[in-house]
Short mmCIF file of C-alpha atoms in Angstrom, two decimals:
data_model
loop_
_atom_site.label_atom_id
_atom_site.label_comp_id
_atom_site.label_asym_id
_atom_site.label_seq_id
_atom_site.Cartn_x
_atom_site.Cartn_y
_atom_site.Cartn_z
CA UNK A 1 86.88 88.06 95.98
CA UNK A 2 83.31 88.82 94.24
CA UNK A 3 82.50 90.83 97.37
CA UNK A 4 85.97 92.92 97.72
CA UNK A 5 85.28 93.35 93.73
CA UNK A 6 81.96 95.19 93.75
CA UNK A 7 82.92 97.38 96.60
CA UNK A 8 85.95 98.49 95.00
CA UNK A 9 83.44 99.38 91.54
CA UNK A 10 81.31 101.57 94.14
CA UNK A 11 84.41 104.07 94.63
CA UNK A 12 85.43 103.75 91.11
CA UNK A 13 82.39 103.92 89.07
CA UNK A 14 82.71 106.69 86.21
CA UNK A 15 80.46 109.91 86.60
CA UNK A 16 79.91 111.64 83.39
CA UNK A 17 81.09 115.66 83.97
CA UNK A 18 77.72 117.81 83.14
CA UNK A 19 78.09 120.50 81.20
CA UNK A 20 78.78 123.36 83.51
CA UNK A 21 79.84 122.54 87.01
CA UNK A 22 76.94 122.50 89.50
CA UNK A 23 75.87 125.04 91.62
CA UNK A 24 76.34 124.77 95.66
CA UNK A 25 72.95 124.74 96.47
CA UNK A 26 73.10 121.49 94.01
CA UNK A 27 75.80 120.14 95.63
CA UNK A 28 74.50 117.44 97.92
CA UNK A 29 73.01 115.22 94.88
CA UNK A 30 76.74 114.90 93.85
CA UNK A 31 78.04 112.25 96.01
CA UNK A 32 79.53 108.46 96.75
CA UNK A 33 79.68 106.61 99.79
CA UNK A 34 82.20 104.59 101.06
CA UNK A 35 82.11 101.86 103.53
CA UNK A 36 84.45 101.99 106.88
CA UNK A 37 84.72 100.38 109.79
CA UNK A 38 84.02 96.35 109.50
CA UNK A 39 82.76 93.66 107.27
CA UNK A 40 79.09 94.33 109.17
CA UNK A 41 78.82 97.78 107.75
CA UNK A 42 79.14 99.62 110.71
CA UNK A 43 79.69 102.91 109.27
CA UNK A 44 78.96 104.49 105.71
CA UNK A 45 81.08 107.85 104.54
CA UNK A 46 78.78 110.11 102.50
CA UNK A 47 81.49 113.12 100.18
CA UNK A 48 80.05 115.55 98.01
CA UNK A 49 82.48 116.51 94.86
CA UNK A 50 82.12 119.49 91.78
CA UNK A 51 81.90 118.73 88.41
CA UNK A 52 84.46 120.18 85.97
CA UNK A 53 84.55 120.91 82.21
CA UNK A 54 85.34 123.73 79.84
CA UNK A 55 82.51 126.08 79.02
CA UNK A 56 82.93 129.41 79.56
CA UNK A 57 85.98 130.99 81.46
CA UNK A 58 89.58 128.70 81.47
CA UNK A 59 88.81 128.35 85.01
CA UNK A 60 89.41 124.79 87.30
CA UNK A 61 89.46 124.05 90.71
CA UNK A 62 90.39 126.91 93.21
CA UNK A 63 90.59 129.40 90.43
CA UNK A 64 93.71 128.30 88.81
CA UNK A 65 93.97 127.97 84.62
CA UNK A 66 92.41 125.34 83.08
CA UNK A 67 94.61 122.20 84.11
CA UNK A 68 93.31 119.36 82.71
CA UNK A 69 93.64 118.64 79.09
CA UNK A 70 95.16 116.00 76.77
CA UNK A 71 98.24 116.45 74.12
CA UNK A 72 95.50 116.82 71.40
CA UNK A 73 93.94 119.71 73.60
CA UNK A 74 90.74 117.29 74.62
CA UNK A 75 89.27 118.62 77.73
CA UNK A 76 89.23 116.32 80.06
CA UNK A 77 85.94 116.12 82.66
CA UNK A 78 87.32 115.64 85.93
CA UNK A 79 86.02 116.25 88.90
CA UNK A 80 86.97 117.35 92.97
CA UNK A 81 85.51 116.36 96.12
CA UNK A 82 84.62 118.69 98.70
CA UNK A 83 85.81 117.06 101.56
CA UNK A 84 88.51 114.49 102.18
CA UNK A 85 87.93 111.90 104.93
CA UNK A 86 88.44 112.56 108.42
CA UNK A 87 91.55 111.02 110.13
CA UNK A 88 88.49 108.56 111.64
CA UNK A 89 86.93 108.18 108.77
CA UNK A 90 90.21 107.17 106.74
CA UNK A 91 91.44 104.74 109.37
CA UNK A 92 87.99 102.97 109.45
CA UNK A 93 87.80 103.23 105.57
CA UNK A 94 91.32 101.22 104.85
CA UNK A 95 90.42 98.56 108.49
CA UNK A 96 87.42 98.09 106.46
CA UNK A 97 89.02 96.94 102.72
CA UNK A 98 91.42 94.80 104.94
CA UNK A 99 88.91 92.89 106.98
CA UNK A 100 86.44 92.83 103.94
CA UNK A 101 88.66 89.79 102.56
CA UNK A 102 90.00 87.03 105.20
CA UNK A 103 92.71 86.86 101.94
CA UNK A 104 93.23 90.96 102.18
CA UNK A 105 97.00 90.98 102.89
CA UNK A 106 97.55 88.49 100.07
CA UNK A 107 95.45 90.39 97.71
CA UNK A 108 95.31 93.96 98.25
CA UNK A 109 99.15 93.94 98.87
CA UNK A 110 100.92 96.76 100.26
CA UNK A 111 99.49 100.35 101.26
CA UNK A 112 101.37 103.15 99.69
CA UNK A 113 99.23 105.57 100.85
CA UNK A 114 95.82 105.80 103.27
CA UNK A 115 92.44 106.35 101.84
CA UNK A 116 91.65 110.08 100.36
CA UNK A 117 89.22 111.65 97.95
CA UNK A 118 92.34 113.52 96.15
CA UNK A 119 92.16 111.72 93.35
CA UNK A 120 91.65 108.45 91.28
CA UNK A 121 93.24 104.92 89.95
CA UNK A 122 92.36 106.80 86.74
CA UNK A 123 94.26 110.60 87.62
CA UNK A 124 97.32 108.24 88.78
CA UNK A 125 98.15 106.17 86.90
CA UNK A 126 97.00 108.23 83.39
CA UNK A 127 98.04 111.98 83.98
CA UNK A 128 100.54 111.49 87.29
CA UNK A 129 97.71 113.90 89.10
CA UNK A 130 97.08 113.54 92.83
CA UNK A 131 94.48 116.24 92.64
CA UNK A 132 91.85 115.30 90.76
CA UNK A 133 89.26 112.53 89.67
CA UNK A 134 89.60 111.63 86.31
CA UNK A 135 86.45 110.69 84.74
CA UNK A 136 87.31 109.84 80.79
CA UNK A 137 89.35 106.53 80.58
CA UNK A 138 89.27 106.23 77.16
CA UNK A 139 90.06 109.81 76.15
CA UNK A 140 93.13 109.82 77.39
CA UNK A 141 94.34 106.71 76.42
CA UNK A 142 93.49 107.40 72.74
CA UNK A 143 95.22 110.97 72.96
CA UNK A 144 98.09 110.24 75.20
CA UNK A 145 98.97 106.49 75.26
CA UNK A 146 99.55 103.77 72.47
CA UNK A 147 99.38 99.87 72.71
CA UNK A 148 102.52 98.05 74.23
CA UNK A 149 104.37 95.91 72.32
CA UNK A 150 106.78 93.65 73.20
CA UNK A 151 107.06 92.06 76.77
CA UNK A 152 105.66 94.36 79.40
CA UNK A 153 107.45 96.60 81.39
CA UNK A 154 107.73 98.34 84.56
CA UNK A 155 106.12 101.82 84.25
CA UNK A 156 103.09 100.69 81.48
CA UNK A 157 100.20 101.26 82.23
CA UNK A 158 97.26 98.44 82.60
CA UNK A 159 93.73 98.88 81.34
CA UNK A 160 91.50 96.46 83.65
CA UNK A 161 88.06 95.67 83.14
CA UNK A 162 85.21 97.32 85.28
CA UNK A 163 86.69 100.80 84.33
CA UNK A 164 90.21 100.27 86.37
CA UNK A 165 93.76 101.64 85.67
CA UNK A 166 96.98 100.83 87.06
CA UNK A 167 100.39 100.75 86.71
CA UNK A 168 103.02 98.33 86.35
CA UNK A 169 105.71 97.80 88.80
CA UNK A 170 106.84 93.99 89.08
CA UNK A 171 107.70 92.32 85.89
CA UNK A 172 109.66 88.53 86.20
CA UNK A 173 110.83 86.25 83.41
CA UNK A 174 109.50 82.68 83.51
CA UNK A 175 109.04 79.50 81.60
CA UNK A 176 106.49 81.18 79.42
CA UNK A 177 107.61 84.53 79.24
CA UNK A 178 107.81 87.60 80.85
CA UNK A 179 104.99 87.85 83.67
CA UNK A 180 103.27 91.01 85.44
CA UNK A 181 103.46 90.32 88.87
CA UNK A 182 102.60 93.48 90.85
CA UNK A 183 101.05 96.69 89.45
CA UNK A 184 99.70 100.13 92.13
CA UNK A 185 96.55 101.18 91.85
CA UNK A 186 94.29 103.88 93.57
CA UNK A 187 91.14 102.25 94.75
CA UNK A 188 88.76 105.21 94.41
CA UNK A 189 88.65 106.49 97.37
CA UNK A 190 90.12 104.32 99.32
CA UNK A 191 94.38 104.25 99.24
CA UNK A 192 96.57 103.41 96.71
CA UNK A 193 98.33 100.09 97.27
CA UNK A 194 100.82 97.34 95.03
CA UNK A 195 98.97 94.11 94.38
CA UNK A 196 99.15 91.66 92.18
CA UNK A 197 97.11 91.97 88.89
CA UNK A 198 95.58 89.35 89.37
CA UNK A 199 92.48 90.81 91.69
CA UNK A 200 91.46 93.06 89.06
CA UNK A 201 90.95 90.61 86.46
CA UNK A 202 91.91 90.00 83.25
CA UNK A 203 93.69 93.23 81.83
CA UNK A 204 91.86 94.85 78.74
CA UNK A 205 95.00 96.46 77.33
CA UNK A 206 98.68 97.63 78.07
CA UNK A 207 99.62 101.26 77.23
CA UNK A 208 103.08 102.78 76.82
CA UNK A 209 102.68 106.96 76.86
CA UNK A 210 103.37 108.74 73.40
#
């Protein structure tokens, strides 16, 4: 479990958006690696992505209008990678998470989709995005979401530790109350899959959207 848990926080970790986005000579020293293939490491994926964030024009990615902002008008730093994994590279990225674990099909759960750069457990499960990597957690919880009260509910969203969002879709009534049982998540890079909560922790907070 500790291992599967610090290779998910290498495709996770948050990279704070610098102030204009870099250039493409500068490219290559924006990057994260993912491991594929086995449990002995047999292959590393190295993707370059581009920061975003508003200075200057109300450009984003591809030239379209600024699309990433809060209901308070925060910008939000996002970024996009450059390259999506091969069809290879994404089989040997998810056989890799499931043979990381001897416990994998217990604990990961279900894949809902295979690995891709897209986007992140944060762009998911905060802003409903499949085209971007959210950096800011916290921003857009504090602009867009509220604490849940009350039992939880399909559709909240969780705040995990280790910088990890998801969102809730199994909820069951026992002797002690109402009980989360499943919630999707995108793994960084890797896919997006239903698990139980339980492999991410204890939860830091439940959010319900404004």
């Amino acid at each position: 479990m500790l291992g599967l848990r610090r290779w998910l926080l290498v495709a996770v970790f948050a990279v704070i958006a610098t102030t204009s986005p870099p250039s493409r000579a500068d490219m290559m020293a924006f990057g994260q690696r993912w491991y594929e293939g086995d449990v002995q490491h047999t292959g590393v994926v190295y993707k370059t992505y581009q920061n975003y964030s508003i200075t200057g024009p109300d450009v984003c990615y591809g030239g379209q209008d600024w699309c990433v902002r809060t209901s308070q008008n925060s910008d939000v730093g996002h970024y996009h990678f450059t390259q999506d994994f091969t069809t290879q590279e994404r089989d040997r990225a998810e056989l890799y998470l499931r043979e990381v674990n001897p416990d994998s099909q217990y604990i990961i759960g279900d894949t809902l989709t295979l690995p891709t750069t897209d986007y992140n457990c944060h762009a998911m499960a905060l802003t409903g995005r499949t085209d971007i990597w959210v950096v800011n957690q916290a921003l857009v919880l504090f602009d867009d979401y509220h604490f849940a009260t009350g039992p939880p509910a399909v559709g909240q969203v969780m705040k995990h530790a280790h910088d990890h969002s998801s969102i809730i879709s199994g909820v069951q009534q026992g002797p002690m109350g109402y009980v989360i049982t499943k919630v999707i998540s995108k793994w960084g890079g890797w896919g997006r899959y239903e698990s139980s909560p339980a492999i991410y922790g204890g939860p830091t907070g439940r959010y319900e959207h404004n």
